[in-house]
Tab-separated table of N, CA, C and O in Angstrom:
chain	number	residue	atom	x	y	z
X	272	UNK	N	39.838	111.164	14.742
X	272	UNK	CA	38.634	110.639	14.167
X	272	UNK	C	38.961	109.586	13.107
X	272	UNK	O	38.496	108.454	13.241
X	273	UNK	N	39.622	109.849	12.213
X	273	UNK	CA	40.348	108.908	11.111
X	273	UNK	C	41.328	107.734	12.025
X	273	UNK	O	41.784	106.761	11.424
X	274	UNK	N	41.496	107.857	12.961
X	274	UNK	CA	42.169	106.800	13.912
X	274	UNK	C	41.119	105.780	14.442
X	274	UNK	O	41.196	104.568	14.644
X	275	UNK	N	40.101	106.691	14.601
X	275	UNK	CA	38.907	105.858	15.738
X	275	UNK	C	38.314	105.498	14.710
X	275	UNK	O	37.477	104.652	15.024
X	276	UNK	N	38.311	105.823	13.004
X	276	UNK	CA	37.351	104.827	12.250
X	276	UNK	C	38.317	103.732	11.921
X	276	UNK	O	37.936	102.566	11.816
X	277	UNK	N	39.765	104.154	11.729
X	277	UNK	CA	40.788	102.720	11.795
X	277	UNK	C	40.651	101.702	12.870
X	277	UNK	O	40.634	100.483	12.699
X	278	UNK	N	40.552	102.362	14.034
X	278	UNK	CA	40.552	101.425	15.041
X	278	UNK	C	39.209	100.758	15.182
X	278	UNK	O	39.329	99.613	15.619
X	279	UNK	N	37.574	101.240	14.870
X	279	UNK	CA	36.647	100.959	14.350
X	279	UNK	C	37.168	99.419	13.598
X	279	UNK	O	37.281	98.332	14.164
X	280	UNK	N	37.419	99.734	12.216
X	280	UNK	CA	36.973	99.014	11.335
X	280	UNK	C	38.093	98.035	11.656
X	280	UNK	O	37.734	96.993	11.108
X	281	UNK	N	39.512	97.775	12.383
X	281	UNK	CA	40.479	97.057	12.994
X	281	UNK	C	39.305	96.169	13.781
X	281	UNK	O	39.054	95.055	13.321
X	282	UNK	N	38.652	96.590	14.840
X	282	UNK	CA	37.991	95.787	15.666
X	282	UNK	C	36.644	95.186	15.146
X	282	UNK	O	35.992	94.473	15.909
X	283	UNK	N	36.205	95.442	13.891
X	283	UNK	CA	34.848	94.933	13.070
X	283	UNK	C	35.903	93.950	12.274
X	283	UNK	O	35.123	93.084	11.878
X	284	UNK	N	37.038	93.610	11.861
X	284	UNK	CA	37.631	93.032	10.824
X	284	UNK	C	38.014	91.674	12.107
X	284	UNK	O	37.761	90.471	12.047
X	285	UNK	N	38.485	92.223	12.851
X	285	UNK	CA	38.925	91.334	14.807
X	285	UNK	C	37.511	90.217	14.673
X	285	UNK	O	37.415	89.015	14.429
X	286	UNK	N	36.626	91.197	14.938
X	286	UNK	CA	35.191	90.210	15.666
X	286	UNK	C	34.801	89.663	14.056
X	286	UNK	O	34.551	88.462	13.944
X	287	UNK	N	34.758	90.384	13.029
X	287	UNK	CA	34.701	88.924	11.594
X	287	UNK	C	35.581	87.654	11.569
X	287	UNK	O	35.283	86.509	11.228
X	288	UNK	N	36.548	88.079	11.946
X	288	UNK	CA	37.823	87.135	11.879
X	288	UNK	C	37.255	86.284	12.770
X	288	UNK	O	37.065	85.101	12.486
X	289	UNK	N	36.951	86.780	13.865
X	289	UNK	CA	36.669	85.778	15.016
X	289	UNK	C	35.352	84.549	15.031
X	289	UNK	O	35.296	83.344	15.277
X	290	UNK	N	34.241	85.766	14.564
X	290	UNK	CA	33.227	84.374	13.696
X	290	UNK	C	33.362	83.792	12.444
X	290	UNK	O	32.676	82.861	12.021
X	291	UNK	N	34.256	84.356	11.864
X	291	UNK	CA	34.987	83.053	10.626
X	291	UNK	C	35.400	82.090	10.924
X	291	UNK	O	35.086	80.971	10.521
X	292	UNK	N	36.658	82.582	12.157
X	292	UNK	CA	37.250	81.116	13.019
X	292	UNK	C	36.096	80.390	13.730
X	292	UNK	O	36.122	79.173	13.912
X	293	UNK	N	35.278	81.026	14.048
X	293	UNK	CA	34.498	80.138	14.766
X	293	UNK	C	33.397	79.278	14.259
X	293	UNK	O	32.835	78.343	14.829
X	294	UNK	N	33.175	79.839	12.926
X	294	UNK	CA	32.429	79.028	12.138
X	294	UNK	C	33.054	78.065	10.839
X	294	UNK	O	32.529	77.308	10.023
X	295	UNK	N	34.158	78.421	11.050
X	295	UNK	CA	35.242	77.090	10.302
X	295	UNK	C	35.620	76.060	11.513
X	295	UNK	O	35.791	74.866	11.266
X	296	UNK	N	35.727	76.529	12.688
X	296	UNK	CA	35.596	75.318	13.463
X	296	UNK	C	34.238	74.199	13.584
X	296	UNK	O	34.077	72.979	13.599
X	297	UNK	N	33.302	75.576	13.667
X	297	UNK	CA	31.961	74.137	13.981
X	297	UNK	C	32.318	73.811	12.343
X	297	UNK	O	32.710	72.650	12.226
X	298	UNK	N	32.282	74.448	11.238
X	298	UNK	CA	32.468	73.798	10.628
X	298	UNK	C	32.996	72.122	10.376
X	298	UNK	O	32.372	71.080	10.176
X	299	UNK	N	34.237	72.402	10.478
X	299	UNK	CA	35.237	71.414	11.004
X	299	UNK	C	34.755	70.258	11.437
X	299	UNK	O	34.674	69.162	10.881
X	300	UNK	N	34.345	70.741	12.828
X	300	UNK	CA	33.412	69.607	13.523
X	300	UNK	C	32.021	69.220	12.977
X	300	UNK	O	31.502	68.209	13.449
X	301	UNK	N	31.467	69.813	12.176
X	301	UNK	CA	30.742	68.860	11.523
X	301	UNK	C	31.165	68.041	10.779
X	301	UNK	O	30.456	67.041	10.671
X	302	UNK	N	31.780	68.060	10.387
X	302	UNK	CA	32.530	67.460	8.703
X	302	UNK	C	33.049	66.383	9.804
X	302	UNK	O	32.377	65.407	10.138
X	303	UNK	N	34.146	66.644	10.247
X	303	UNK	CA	34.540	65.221	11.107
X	303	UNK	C	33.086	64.352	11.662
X	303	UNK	O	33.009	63.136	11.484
X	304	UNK	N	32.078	65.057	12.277
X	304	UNK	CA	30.963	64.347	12.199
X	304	UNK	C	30.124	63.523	11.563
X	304	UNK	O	29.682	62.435	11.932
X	305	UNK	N	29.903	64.243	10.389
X	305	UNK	CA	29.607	63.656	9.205
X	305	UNK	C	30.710	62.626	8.502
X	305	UNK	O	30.123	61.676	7.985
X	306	UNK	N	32.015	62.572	8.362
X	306	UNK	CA	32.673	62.021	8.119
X	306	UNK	C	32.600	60.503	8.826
X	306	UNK	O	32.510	59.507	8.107
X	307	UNK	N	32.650	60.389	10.395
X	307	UNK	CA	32.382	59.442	11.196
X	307	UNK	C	30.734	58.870	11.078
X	307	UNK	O	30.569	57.694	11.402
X	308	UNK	N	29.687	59.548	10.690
X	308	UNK	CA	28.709	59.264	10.170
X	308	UNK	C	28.789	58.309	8.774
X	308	UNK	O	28.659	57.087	8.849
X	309	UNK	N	28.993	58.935	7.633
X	309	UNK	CA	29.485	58.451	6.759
X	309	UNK	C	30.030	56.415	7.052
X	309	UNK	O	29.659	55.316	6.639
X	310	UNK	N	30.752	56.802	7.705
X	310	UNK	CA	31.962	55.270	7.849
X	310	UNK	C	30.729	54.497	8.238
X	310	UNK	O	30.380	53.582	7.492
X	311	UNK	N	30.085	54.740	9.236
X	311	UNK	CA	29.130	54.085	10.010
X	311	UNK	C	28.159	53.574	8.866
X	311	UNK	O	28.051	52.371	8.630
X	312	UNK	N	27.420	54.596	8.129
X	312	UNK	CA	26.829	54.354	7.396
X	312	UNK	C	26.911	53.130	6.128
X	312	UNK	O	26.068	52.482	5.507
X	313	UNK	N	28.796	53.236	6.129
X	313	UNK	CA	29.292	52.295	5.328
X	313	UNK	C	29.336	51.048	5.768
X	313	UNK	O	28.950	50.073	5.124
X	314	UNK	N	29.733	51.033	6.709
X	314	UNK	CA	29.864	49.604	7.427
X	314	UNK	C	28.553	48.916	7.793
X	314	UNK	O	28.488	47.687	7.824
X	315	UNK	N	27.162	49.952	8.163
X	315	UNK	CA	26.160	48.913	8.323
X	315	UNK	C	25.865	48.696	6.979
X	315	UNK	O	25.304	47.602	7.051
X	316	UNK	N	25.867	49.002	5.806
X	316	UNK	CA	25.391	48.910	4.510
X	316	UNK	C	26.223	47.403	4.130
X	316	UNK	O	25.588	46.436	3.708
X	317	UNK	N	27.691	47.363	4.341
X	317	UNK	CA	28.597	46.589	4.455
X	317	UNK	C	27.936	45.341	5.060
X	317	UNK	O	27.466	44.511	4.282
X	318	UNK	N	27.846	45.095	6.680
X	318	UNK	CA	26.460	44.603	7.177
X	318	UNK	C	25.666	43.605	6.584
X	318	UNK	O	25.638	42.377	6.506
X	319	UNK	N	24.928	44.742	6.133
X	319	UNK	CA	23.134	44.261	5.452
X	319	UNK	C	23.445	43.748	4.331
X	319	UNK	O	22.683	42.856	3.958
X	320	UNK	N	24.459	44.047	3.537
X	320	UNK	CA	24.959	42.983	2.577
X	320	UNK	C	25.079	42.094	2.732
X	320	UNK	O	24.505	41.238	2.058
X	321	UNK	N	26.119	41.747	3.979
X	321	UNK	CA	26.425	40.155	4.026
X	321	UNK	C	25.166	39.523	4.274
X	321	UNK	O	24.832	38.572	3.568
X	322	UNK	N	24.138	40.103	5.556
X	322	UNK	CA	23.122	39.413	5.587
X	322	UNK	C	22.265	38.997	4.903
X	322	UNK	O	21.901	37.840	5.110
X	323	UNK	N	21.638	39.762	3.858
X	323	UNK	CA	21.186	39.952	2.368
X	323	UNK	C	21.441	38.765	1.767
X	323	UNK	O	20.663	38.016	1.176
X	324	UNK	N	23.290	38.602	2.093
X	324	UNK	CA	23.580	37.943	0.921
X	324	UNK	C	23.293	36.422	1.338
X	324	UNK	O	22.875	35.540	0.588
X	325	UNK	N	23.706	36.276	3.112
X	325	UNK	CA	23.046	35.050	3.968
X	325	UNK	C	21.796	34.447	3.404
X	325	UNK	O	21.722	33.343	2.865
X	326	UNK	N	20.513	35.574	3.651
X	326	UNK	CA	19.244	35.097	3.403
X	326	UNK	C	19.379	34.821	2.006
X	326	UNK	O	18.777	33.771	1.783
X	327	UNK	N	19.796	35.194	1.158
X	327	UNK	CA	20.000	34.887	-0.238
X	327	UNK	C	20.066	32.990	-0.232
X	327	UNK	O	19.304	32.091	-0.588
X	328	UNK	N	21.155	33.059	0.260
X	328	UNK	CA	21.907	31.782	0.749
X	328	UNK	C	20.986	30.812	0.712
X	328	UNK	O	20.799	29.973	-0.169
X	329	UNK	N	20.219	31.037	2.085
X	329	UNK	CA	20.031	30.302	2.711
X	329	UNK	C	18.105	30.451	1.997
X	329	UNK	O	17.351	29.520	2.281
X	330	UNK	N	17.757	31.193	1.461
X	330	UNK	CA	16.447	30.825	0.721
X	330	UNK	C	16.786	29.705	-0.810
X	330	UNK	O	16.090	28.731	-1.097
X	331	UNK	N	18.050	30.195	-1.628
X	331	UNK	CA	18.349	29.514	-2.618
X	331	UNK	C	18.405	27.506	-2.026
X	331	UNK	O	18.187	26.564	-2.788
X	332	UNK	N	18.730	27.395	-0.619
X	332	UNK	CA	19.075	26.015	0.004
X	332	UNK	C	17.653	25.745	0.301
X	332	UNK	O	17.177	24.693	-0.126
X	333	UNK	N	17.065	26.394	0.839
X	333	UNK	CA	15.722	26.324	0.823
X	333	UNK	C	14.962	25.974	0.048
X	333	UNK	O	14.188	25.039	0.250
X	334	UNK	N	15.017	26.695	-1.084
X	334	UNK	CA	13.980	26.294	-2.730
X	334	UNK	C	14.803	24.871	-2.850
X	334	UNK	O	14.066	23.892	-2.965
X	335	UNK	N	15.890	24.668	-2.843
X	335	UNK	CA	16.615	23.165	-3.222
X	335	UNK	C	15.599	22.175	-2.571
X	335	UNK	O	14.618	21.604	-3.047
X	336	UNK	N	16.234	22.157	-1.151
X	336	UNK	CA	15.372	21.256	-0.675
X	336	UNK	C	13.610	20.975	-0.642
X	336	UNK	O	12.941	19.965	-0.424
X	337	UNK	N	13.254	22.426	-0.978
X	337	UNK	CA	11.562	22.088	-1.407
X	337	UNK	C	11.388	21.278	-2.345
X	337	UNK	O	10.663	20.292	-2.209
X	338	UNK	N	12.192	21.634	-3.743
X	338	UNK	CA	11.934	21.018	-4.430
X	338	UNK	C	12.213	19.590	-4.489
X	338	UNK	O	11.447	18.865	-5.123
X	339	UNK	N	13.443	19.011	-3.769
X	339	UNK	CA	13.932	17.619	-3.565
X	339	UNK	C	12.895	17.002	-2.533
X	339	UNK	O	12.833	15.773	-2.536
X	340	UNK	N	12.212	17.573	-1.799
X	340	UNK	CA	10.840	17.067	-0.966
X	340	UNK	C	9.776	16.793	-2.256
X	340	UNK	O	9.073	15.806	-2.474
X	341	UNK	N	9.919	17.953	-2.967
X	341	UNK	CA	8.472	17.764	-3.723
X	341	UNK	C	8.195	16.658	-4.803
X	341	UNK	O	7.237	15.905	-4.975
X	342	UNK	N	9.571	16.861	-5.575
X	342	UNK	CA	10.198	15.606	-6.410
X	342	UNK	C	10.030	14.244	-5.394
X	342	UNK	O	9.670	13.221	-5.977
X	343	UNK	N	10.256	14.149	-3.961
X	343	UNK	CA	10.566	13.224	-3.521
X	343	UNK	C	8.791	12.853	-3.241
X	343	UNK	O	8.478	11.697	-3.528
X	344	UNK	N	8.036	13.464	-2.884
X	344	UNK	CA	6.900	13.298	-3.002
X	344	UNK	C	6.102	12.646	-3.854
X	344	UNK	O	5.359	11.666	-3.797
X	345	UNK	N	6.468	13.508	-4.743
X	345	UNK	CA	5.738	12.858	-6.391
X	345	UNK	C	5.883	11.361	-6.521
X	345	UNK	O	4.833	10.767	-6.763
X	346	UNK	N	7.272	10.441	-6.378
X	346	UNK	CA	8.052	9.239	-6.169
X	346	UNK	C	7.087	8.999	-5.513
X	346	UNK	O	6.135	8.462	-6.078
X	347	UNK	N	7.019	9.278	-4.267
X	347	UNK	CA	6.085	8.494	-2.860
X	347	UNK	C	4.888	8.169	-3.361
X	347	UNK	O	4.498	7.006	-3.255
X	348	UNK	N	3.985	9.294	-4.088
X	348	UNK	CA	2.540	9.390	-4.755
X	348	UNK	C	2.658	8.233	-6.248
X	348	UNK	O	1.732	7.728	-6.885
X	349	UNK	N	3.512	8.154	-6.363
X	349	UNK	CA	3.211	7.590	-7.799
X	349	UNK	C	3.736	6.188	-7.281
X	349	UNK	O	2.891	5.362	-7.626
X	350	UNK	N	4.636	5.645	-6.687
X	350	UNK	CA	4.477	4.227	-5.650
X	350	UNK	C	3.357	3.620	-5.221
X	350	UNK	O	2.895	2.485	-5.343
X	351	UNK	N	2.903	4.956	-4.513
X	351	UNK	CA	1.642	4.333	-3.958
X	351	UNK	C	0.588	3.884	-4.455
X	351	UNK	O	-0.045	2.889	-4.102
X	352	UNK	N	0.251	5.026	-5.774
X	352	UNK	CA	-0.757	4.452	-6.960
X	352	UNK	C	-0.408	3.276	-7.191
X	352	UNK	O	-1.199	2.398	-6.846
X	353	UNK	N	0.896	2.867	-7.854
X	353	UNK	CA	1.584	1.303	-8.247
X	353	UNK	C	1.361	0.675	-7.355
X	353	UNK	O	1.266	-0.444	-7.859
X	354	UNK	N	1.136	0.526	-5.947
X	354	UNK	CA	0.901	-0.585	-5.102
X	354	UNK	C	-0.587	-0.753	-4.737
X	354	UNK	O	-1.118	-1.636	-4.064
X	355	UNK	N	-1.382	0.833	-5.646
X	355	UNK	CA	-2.732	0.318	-5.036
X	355	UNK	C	-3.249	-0.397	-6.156
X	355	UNK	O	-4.235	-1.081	-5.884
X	356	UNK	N	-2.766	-0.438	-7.621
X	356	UNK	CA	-2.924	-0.922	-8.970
X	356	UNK	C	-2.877	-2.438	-8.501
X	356	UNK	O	-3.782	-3.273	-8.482
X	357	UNK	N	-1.212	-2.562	-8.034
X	357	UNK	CA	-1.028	-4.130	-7.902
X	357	UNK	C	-2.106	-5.122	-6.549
X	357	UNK	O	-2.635	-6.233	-6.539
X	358	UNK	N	-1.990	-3.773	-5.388
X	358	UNK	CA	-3.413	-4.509	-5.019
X	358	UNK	C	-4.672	-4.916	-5.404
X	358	UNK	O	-5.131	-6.053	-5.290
X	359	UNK	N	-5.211	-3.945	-5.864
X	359	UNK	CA	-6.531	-4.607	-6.787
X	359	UNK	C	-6.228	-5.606	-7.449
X	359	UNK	O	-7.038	-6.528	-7.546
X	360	UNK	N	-4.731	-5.674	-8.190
X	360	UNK	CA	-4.925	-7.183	-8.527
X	360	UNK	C	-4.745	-7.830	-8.022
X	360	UNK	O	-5.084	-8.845	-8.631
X	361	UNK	N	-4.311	-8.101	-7.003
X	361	UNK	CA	-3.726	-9.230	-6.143
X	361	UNK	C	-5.210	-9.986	-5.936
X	361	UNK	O	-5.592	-11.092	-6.317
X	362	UNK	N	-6.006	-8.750	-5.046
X	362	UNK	CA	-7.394	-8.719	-4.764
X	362	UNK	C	-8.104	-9.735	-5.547
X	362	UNK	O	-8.413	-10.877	-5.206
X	363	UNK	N	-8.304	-9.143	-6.622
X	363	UNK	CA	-9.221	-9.829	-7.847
X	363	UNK	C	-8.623	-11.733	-7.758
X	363	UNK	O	-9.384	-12.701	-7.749
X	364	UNK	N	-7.321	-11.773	-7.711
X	364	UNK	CA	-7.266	-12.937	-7.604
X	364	UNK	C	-7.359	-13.534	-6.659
X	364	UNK	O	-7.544	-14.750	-6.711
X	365	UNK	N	-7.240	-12.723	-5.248
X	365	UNK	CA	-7.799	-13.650	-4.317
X	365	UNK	C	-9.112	-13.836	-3.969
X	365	UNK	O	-9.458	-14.556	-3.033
X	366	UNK	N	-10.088	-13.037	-4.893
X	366	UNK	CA	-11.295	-13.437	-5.105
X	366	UNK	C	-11.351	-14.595	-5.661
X	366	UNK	O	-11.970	-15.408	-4.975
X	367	UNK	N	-10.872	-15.067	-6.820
X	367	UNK	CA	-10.840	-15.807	-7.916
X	367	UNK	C	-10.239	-17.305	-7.127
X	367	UNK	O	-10.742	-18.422	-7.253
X	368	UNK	N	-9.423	-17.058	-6.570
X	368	UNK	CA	-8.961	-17.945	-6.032
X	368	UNK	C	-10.048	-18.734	-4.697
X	368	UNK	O	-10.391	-19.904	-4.528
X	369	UNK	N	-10.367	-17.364	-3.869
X	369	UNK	CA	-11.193	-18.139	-3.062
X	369	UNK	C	-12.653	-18.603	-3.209
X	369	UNK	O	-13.350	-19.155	-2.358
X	370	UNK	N	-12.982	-18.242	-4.534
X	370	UNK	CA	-13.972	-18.826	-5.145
X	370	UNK	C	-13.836	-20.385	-5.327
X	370	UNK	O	-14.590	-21.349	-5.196
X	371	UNK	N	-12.349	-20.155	-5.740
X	371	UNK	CA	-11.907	-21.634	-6.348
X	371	UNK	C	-11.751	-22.583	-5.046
X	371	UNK	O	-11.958	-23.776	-5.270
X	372	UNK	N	-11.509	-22.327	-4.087
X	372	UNK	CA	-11.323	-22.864	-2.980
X	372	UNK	C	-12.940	-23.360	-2.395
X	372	UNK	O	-13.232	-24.477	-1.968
X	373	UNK	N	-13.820	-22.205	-2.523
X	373	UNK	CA	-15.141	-22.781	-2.100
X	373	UNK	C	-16.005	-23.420	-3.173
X	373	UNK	O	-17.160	-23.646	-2.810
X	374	UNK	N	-15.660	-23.796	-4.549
X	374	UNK	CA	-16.078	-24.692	-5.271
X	374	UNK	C	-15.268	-25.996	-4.750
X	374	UNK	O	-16.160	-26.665	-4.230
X	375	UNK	N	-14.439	-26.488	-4.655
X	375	UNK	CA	-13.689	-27.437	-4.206
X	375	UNK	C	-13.992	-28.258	-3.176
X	375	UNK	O	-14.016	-29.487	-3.122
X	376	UNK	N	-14.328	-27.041	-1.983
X	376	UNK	CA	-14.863	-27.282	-0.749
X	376	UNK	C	-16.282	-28.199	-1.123
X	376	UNK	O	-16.506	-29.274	-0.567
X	377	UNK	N	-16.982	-27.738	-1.909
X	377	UNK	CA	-18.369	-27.936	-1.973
X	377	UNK	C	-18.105	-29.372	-2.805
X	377	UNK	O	-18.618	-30.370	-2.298
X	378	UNK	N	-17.401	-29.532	-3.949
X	378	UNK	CA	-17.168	-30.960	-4.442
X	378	UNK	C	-16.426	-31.862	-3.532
X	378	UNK	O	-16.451	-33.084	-3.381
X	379	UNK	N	-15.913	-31.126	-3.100
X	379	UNK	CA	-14.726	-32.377	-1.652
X	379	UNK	C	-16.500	-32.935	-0.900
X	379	UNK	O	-16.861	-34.111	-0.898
X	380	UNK	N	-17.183	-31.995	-0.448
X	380	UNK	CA	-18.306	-32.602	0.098
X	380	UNK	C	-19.291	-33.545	-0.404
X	380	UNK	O	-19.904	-34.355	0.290
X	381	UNK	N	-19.433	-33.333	-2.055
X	381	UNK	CA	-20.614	-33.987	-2.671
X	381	UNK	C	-19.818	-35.300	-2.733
X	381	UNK	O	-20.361	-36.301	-2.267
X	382	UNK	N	-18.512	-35.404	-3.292
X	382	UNK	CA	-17.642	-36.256	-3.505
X	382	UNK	C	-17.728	-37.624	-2.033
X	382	UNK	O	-17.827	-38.822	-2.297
X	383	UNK	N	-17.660	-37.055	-0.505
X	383	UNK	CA	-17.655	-37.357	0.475
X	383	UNK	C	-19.213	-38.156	0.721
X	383	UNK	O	-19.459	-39.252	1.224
X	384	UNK	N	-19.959	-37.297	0.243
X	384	UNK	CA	-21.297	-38.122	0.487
X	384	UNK	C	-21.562	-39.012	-0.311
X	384	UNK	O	-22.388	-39.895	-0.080
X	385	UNK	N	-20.751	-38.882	-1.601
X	385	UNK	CA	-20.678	-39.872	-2.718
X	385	UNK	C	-20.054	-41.348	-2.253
X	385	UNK	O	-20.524	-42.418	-2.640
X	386	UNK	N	-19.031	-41.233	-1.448
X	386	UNK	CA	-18.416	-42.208	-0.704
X	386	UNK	C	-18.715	-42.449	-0.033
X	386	UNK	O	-18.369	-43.630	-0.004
X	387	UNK	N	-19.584	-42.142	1.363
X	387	UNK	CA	-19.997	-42.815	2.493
X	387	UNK	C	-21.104	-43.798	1.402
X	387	UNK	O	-21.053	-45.027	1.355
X	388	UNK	N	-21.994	-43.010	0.644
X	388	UNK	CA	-23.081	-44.210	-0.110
X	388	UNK	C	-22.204	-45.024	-0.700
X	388	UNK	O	-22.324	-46.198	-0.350
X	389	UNK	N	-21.654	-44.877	-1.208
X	389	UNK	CA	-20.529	-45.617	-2.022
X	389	UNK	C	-20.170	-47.191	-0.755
X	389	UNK	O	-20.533	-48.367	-0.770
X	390	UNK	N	-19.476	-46.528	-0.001
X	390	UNK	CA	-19.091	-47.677	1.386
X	390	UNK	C	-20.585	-48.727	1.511
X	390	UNK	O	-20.903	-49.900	1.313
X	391	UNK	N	-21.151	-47.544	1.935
X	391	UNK	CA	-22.459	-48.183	2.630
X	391	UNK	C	-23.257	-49.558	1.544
X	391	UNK	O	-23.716	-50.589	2.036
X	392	UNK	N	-23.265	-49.157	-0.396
X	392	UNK	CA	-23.767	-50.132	-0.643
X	392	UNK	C	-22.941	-51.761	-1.031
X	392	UNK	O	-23.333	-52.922	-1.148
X	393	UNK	N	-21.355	-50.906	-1.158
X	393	UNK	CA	-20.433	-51.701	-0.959
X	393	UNK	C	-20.496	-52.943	0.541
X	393	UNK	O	-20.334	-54.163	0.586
X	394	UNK	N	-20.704	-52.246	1.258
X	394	UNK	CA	-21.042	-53.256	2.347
X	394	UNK	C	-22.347	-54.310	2.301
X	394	UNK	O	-22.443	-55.520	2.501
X	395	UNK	N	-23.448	-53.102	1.885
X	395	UNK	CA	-24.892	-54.277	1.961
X	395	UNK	C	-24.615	-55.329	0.622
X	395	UNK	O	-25.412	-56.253	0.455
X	396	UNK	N	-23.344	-55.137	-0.415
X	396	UNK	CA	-23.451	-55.931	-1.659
X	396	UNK	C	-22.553	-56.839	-0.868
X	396	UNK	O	-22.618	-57.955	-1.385
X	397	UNK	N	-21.779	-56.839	0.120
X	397	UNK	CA	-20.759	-57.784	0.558
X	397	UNK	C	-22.009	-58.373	1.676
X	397	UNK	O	-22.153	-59.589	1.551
X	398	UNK	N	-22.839	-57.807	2.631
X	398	UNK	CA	-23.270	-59.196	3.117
X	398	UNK	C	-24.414	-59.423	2.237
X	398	UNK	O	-25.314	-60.057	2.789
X	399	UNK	N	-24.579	-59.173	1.336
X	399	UNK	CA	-25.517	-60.222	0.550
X	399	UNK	C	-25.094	-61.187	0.096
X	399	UNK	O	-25.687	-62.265	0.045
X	400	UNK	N	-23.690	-60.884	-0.420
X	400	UNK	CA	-22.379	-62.108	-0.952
X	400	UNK	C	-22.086	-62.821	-0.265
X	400	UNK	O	-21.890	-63.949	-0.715
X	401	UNK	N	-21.902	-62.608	1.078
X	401	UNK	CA	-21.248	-63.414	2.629
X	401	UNK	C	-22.372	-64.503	3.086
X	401	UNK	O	-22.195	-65.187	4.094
C-alpha cells in the first residue's frame, strides 16, 4: 500500500512533469513567436518612419515652392498694376495728342480754304492788272 501510494504519487509527479514540459514548450513557442512578431513590428515602424520622414520631405518642398509661386505671383500682380498705371497714361496722352491732331486737321482745312480764296483773288487782281 505504501508502495502503490509511492508509485501513485511517482506517476502524478511523471504526468506534472509532463505538462510542465509541455507548457514550457508552447511556452517557448510563443515567445519565439512573439519575438518574430516583435522584429516585424520593428521594422514596419522602421518603415513608416522613413516614409513619414519622405512626406515630411516632400511637404516641406512643397510649402517652398508655394510660397516661391505666391511671392512669384505677387511680382506678376504688382507689374501688372504698373503697366495698367502706365497705360492710362499713355492713354490720356493719346487722347491729348489726338485731340491735337484733330485741331490741326481742322486749321490745315480753314488754312486751305484760306488759300484757294487767297489764289482765286490773286488771280482776279492779276487779270485786272493784265
Amino acid at each position: 500500500s505504501r508502495l502503490k501510494k509511492q508509485k501513485s504519487l511517482c506517476e502524478k509527479l511523471v504526468s506534472d512533469l509532463n505538462a510542465a514540459e509541455k507548457s514550457l514548450t508552447t511556452s517557448k513557442v510563443e515567445i519565439t513567436s512573439a519575438d518574430k512578431a516583435e522584429a516585424k513590428a520593428k521594422a514596419s515602424k522602421a518603415d513608416l518612419e522613413e516614409t513619414l520622414r519622405a512626406c515630411d520631405e516632400a511637404l516641406e518642398q512643397k510649402e517652398m515652392e508655394f510660397k516661391s509661386l505666391e511671392s512669384g505671383a505677387m511680382e506678376v500682380m504688382t507689374a501688372y498694376e504698373n503697366v495698367k498705371a502706365i497705360e492710362a497714361e499713355k492713354r490720356s496722352a493719346l487722347d491729348e495728342a489726338s485731340k491735337e491732331v484733330d485741331e490741326l486737321k481742322k486749321s490745315q482745312a480753314e488754312i486751305r480754304c484760306k488759300e484757294v480764296d487767297l489764289v482765286g483773288q490773286l488771280e482776279a487782281i492779276e487779270k485786272q492788272l493784265a
